[in-house]
Protein backbone atom coordinates (compact mmCIF):
# COMPACT_ATOMS: atom_id res chain seq x y z
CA UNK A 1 0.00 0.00 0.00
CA UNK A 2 1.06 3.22 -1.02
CA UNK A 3 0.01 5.06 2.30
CA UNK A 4 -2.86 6.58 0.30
CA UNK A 5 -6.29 4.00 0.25
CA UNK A 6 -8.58 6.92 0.14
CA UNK A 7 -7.00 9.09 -2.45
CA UNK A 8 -9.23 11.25 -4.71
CA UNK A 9 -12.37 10.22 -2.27
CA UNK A 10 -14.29 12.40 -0.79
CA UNK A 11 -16.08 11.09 2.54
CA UNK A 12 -18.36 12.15 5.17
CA UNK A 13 -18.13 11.12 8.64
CA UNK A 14 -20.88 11.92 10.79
CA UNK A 15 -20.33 12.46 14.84
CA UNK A 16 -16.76 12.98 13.97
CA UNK A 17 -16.25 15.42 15.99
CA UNK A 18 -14.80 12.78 18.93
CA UNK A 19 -14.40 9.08 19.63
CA UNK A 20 -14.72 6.74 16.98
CA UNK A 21 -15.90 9.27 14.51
CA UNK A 22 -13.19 11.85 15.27
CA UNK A 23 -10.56 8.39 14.76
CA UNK A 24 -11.96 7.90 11.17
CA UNK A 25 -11.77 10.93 10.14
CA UNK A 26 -8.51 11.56 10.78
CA UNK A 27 -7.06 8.50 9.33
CA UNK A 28 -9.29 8.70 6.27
CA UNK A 29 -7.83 12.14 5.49
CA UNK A 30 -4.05 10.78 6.36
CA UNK A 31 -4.66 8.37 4.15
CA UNK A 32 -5.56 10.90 1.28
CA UNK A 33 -9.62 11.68 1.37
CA UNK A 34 -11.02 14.94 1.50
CA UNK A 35 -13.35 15.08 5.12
CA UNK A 36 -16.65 16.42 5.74
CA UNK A 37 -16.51 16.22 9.33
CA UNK A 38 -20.38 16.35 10.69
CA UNK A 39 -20.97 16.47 14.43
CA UNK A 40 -24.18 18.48 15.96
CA UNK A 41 -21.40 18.78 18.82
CA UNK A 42 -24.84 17.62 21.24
CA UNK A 43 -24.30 15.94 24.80
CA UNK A 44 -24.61 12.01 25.27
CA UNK A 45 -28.16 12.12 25.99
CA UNK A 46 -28.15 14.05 22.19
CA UNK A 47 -29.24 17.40 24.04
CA UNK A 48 -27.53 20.87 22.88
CA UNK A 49 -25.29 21.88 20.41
CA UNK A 50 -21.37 22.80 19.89
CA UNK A 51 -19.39 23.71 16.97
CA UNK A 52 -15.99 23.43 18.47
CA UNK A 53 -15.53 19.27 18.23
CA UNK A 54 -16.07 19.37 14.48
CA UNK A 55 -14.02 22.30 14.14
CA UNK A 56 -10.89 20.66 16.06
CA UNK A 57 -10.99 18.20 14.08
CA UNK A 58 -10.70 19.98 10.86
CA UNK A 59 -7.71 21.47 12.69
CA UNK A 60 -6.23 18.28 13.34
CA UNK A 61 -6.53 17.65 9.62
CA UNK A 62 -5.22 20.64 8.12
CA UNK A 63 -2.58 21.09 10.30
CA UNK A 64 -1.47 17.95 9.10
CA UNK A 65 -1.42 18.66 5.86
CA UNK A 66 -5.02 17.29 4.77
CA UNK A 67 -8.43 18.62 3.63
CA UNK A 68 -11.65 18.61 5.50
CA UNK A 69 -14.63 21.42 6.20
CA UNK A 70 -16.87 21.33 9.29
CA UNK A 71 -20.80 20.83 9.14
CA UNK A 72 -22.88 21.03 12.18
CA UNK A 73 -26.14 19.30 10.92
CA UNK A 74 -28.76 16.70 12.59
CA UNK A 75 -28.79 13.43 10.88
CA UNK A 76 -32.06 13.04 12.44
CA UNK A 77 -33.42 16.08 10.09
CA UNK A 78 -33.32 14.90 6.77
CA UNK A 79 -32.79 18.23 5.21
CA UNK A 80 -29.39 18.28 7.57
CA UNK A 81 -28.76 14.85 5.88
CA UNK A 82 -29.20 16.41 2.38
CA UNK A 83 -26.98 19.57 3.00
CA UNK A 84 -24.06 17.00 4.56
CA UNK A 85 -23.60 15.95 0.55
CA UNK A 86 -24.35 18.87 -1.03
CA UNK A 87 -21.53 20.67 1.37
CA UNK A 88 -19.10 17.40 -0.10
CA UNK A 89 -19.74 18.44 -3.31
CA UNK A 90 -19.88 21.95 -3.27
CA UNK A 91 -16.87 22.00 -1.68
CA UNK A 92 -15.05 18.76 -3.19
CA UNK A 93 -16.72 18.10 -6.04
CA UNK A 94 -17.95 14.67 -5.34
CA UNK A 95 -19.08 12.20 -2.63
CA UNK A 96 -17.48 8.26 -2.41
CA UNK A 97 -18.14 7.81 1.32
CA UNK A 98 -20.22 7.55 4.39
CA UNK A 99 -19.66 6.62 7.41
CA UNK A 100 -23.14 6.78 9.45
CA UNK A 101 -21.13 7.20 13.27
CA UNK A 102 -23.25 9.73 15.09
CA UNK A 103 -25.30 8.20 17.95
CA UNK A 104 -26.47 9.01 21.53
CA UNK A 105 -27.78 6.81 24.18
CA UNK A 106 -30.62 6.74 26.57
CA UNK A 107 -30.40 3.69 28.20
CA UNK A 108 -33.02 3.02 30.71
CA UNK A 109 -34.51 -0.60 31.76
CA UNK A 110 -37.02 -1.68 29.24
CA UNK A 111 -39.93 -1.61 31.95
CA UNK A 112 -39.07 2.11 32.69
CA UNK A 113 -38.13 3.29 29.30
CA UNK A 114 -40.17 6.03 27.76
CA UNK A 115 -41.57 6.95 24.31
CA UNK A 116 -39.91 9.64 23.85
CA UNK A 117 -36.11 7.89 25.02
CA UNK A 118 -36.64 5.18 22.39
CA UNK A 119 -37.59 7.72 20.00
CA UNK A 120 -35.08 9.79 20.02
CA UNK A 121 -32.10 6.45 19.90
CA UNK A 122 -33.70 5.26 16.95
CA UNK A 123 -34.05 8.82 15.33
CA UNK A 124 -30.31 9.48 15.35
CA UNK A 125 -28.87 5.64 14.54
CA UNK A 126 -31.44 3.88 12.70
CA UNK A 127 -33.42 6.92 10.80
CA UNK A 128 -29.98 9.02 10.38
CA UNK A 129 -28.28 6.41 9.14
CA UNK A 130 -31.27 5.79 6.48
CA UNK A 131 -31.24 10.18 5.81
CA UNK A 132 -27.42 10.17 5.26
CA UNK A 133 -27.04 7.20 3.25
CA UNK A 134 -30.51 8.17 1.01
CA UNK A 135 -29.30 11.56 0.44
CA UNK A 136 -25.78 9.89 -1.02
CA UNK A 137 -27.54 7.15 -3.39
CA UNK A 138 -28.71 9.00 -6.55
CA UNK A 139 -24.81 10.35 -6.64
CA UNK A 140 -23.79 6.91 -5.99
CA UNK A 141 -26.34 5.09 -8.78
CA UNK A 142 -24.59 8.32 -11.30
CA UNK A 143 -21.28 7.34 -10.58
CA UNK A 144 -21.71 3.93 -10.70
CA UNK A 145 -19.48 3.79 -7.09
CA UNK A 146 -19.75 4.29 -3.76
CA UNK A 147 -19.22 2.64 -0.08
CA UNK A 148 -21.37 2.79 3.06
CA UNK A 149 -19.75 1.92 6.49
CA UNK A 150 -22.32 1.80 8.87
CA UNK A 151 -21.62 1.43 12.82
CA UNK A 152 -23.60 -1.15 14.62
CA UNK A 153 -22.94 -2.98 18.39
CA UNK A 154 -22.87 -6.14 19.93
CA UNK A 155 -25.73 -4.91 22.20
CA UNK A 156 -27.79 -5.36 19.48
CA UNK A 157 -26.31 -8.21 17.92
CA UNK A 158 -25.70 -10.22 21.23
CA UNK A 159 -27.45 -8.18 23.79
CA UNK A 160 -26.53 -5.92 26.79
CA UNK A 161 -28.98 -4.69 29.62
CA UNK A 162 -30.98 -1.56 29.44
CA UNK A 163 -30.73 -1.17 26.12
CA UNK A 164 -33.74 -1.95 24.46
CA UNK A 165 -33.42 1.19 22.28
CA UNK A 166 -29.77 1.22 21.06
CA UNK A 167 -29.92 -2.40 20.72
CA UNK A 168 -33.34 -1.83 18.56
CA UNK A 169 -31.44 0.62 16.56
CA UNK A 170 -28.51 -1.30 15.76
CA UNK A 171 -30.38 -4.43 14.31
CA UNK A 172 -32.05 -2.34 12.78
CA UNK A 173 -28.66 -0.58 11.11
CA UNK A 174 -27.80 -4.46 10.40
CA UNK A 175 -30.84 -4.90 8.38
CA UNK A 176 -30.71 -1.25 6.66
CA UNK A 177 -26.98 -2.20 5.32
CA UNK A 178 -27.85 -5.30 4.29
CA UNK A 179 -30.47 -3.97 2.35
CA UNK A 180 -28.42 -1.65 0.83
CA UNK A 181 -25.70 -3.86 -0.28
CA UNK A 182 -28.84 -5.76 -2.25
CA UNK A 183 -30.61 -2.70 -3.71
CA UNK A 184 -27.32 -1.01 -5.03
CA UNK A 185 -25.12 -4.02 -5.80
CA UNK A 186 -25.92 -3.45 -9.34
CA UNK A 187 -24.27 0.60 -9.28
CA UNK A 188 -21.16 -1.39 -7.57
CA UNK A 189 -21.82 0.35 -4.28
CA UNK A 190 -21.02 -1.36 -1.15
CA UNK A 191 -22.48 -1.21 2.33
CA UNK A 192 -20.81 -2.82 5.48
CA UNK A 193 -21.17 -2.75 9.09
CA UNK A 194 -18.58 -2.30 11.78
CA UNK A 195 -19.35 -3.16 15.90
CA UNK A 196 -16.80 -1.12 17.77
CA UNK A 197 -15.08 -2.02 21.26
CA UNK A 198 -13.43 1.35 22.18
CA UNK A 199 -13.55 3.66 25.00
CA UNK A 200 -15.80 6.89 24.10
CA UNK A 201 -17.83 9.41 26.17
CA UNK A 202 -20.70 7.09 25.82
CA UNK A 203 -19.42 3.75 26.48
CA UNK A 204 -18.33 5.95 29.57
CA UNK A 205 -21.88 5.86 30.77
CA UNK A 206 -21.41 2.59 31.57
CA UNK A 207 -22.15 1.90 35.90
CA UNK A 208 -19.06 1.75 37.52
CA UNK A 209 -21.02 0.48 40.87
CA UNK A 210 -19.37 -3.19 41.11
CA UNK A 211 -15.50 -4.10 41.41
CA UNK A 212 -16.96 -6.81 38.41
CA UNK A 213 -18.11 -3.29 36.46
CA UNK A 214 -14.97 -1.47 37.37
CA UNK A 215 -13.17 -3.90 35.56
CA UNK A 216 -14.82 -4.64 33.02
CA UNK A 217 -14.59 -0.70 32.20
CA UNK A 218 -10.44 -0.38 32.94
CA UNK A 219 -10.42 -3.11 30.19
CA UNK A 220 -12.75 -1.53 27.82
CA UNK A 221 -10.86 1.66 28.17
CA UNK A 222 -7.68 0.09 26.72
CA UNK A 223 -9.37 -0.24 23.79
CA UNK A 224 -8.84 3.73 21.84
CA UNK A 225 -11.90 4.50 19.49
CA UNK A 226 -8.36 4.95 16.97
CA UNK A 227 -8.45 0.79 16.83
CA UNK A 228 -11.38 1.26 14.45
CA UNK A 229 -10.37 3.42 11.74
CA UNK A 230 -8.08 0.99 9.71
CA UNK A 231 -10.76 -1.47 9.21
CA UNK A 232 -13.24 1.67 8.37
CA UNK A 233 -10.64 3.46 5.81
CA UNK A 234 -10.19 -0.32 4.22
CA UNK A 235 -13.89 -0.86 4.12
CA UNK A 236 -14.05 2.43 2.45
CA UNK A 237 -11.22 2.13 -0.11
CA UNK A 238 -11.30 0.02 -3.37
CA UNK A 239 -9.18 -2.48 -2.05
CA UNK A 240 -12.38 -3.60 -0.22
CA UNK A 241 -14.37 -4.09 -3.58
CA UNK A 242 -15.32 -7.80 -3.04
CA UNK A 243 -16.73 -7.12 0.42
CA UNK A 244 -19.90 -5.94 0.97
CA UNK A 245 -23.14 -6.95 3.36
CA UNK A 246 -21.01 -7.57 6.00
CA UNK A 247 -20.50 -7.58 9.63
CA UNK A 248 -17.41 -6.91 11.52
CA UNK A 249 -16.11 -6.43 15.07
CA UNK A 250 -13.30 -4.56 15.60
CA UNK A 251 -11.65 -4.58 19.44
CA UNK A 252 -8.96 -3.43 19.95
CA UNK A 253 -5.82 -5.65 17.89
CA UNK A 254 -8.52 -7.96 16.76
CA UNK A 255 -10.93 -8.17 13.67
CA UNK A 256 -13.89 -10.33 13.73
CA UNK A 257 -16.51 -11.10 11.01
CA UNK A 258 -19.57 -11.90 12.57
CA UNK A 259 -22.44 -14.83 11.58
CA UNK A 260 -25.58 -13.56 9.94
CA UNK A 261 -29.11 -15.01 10.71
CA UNK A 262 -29.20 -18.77 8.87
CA UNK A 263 -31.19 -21.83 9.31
CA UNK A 264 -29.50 -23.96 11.91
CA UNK A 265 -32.50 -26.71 12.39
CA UNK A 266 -35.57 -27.53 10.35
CA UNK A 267 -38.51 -29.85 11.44
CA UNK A 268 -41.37 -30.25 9.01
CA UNK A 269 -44.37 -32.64 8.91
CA UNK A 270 -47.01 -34.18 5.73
CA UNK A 271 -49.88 -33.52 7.70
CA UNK A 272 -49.48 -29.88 9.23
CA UNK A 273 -48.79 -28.88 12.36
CA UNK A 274 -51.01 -28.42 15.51
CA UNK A 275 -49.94 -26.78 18.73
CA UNK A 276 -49.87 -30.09 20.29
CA UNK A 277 -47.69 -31.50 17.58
CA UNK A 278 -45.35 -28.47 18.06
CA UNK A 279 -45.34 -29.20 21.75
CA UNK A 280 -44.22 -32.76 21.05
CA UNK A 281 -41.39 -32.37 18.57
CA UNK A 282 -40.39 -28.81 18.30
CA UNK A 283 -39.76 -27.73 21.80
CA UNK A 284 -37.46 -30.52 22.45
CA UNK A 285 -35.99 -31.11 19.12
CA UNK A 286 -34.14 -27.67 18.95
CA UNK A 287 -33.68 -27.72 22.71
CA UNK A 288 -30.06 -28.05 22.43
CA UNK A 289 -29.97 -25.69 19.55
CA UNK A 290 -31.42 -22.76 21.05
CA UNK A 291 -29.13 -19.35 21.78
CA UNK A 292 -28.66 -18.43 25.58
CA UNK A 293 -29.50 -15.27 26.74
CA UNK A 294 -25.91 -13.44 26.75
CA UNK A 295 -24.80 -9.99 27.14
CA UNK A 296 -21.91 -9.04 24.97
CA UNK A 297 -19.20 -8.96 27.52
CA UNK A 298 -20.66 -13.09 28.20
CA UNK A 299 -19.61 -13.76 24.37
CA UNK A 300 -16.43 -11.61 24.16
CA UNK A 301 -14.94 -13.24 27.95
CA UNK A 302 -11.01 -12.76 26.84
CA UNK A 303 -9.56 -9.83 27.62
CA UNK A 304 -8.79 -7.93 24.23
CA UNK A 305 -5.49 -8.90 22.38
């Protein structure tokens, strides 16, 4: 490799103003893409506003030696959405990337949560992610290119407590990309999925009330939201051009691809089924087939390479 994967691209990165987002960005610029670095600048909870963590980080570009502009929209608005591209273009003449990064969290106990906190998670991961990579697909279909990386979690894919809505919203990212990858196969764009393990400001929500929790978090914080850009910028570049509807986890020094949904047992009777009959030879049939309920840190029990 040249040093250079994302030369000539132009990419937007939304909630790149820190953490994971912020990691991408840099690195895709280093390794040659012009940045449009969104980030409503908002608090965890998604509440208020700040220009000055997109702006640093078009600081931290140019200063070393790349190009990137600022843009302070809501991915939940799609209007915002549509101005993130047109701002690419205006400014850099095309758009090759997304990376749909912004989230916020409102985790509450499923008994306990609220409307309005489910809402507003699945406004800004599921519904952004959909406004974002909708407003990039007509320039994509024209250009006959184009590459979504789309950030989902093992809270979603495995499970996590008190989560109902993030974990809602992240399957539901799984399915979006998926989708995606199908619909726009023919233009040769690609959509992919990364679930990050790194340390951020809302991983650092996390209770700290247990020694069991307090180490659990010293571990997690080993793990920089910077581990997740190379596998982002490579998703992004052409040397990624056979890979596409994919899931991957990324923590810390290690790269997983995940399993997708698949058949794993099949019963089937001539005469139809009754709930009796199911009683009988379903239940205990796939018995020993049947997933646990696991959190995520259950699943991932080594501490990260």
């Amino acid at each position: 490799m040249s040093g250079k994967m994302l030369e000539g691209k132009v990419v937007v990165v939304t909630g790149a103003g820190r953490g994971v987002g912020r990691g991408i960005a840099i690195m895709a610029a280093e390794q040659g893409a012009k940045v449009v670095v969104n980030d409503l600048g908002g608090n965890e909870q998604g509440d208020g506003a700040d220009n000055i963590p997109a702006l640093e980080v078009v600081k931290t570009i140019e200063d070393n030696g790349g190009e990137a502009i600022a843009n302070f929209g809501n991915v939940a608005n799609a209007d915002d959405a549509g101005q993130m591209i047109e701002d690419a273009r205006s400014n850099f003449g095309s758009i090759d990337c997304i990376v749909n990064n912004a989230g916020i969290l409102r985790d509450v106990i499923f008994h306990k949560m609220t409307e309005a906190e489910f809402d507003a998670v699945i406004a800004v991961h599921l519904k952004g992610s959909f406004n974002v990579s909708r407003a990039a697909a007509p320039y994509f279909r024209e250009q006959q290119s184009g590459s979504y990386v789309h950030m989902t979690s093992t809270s979603g894919l495995i499970g996590n407590f008190g989560q109902a809505n993030y974990a809602a919203a992240k399957m539901g990212i799984v399915g979006l990309s998926r989708s995606i990858a199908l619909d726009m196969s023919r233009f040769n764009v690609r959509s992919n999925c990364i679930s990050p393990f790194a340390w951020s400001r809302l991983i650092g929500t996390i209770p700290q009330g247990t020694d069991a929790e307090r180490e659990r978090v010293k571990k997690i914080q080993q793990m920089t939201p910077e581990k997740i850009a190379p596998m982002a910028v490579y998703l992004l570049s052409d040397e990624a051009k056979d890979i596409t509807g994919q899931i991957f986890v990324v923590r810390n020094n290690e790269i997983c691809l995940m399993s997708q949904p698949r058949p794993i047992r099949n019963l089937q009777t001539s005469e139809g089924w009754t709930p009796e009959k199911v009683a009988e030879r379903v239940g205990p049939a796939v018995k020993s087939s049947l997933v646990p309920l696991e959190r995520s840190g259950d699943v991932f029990n080594w501490d990260p390479v």
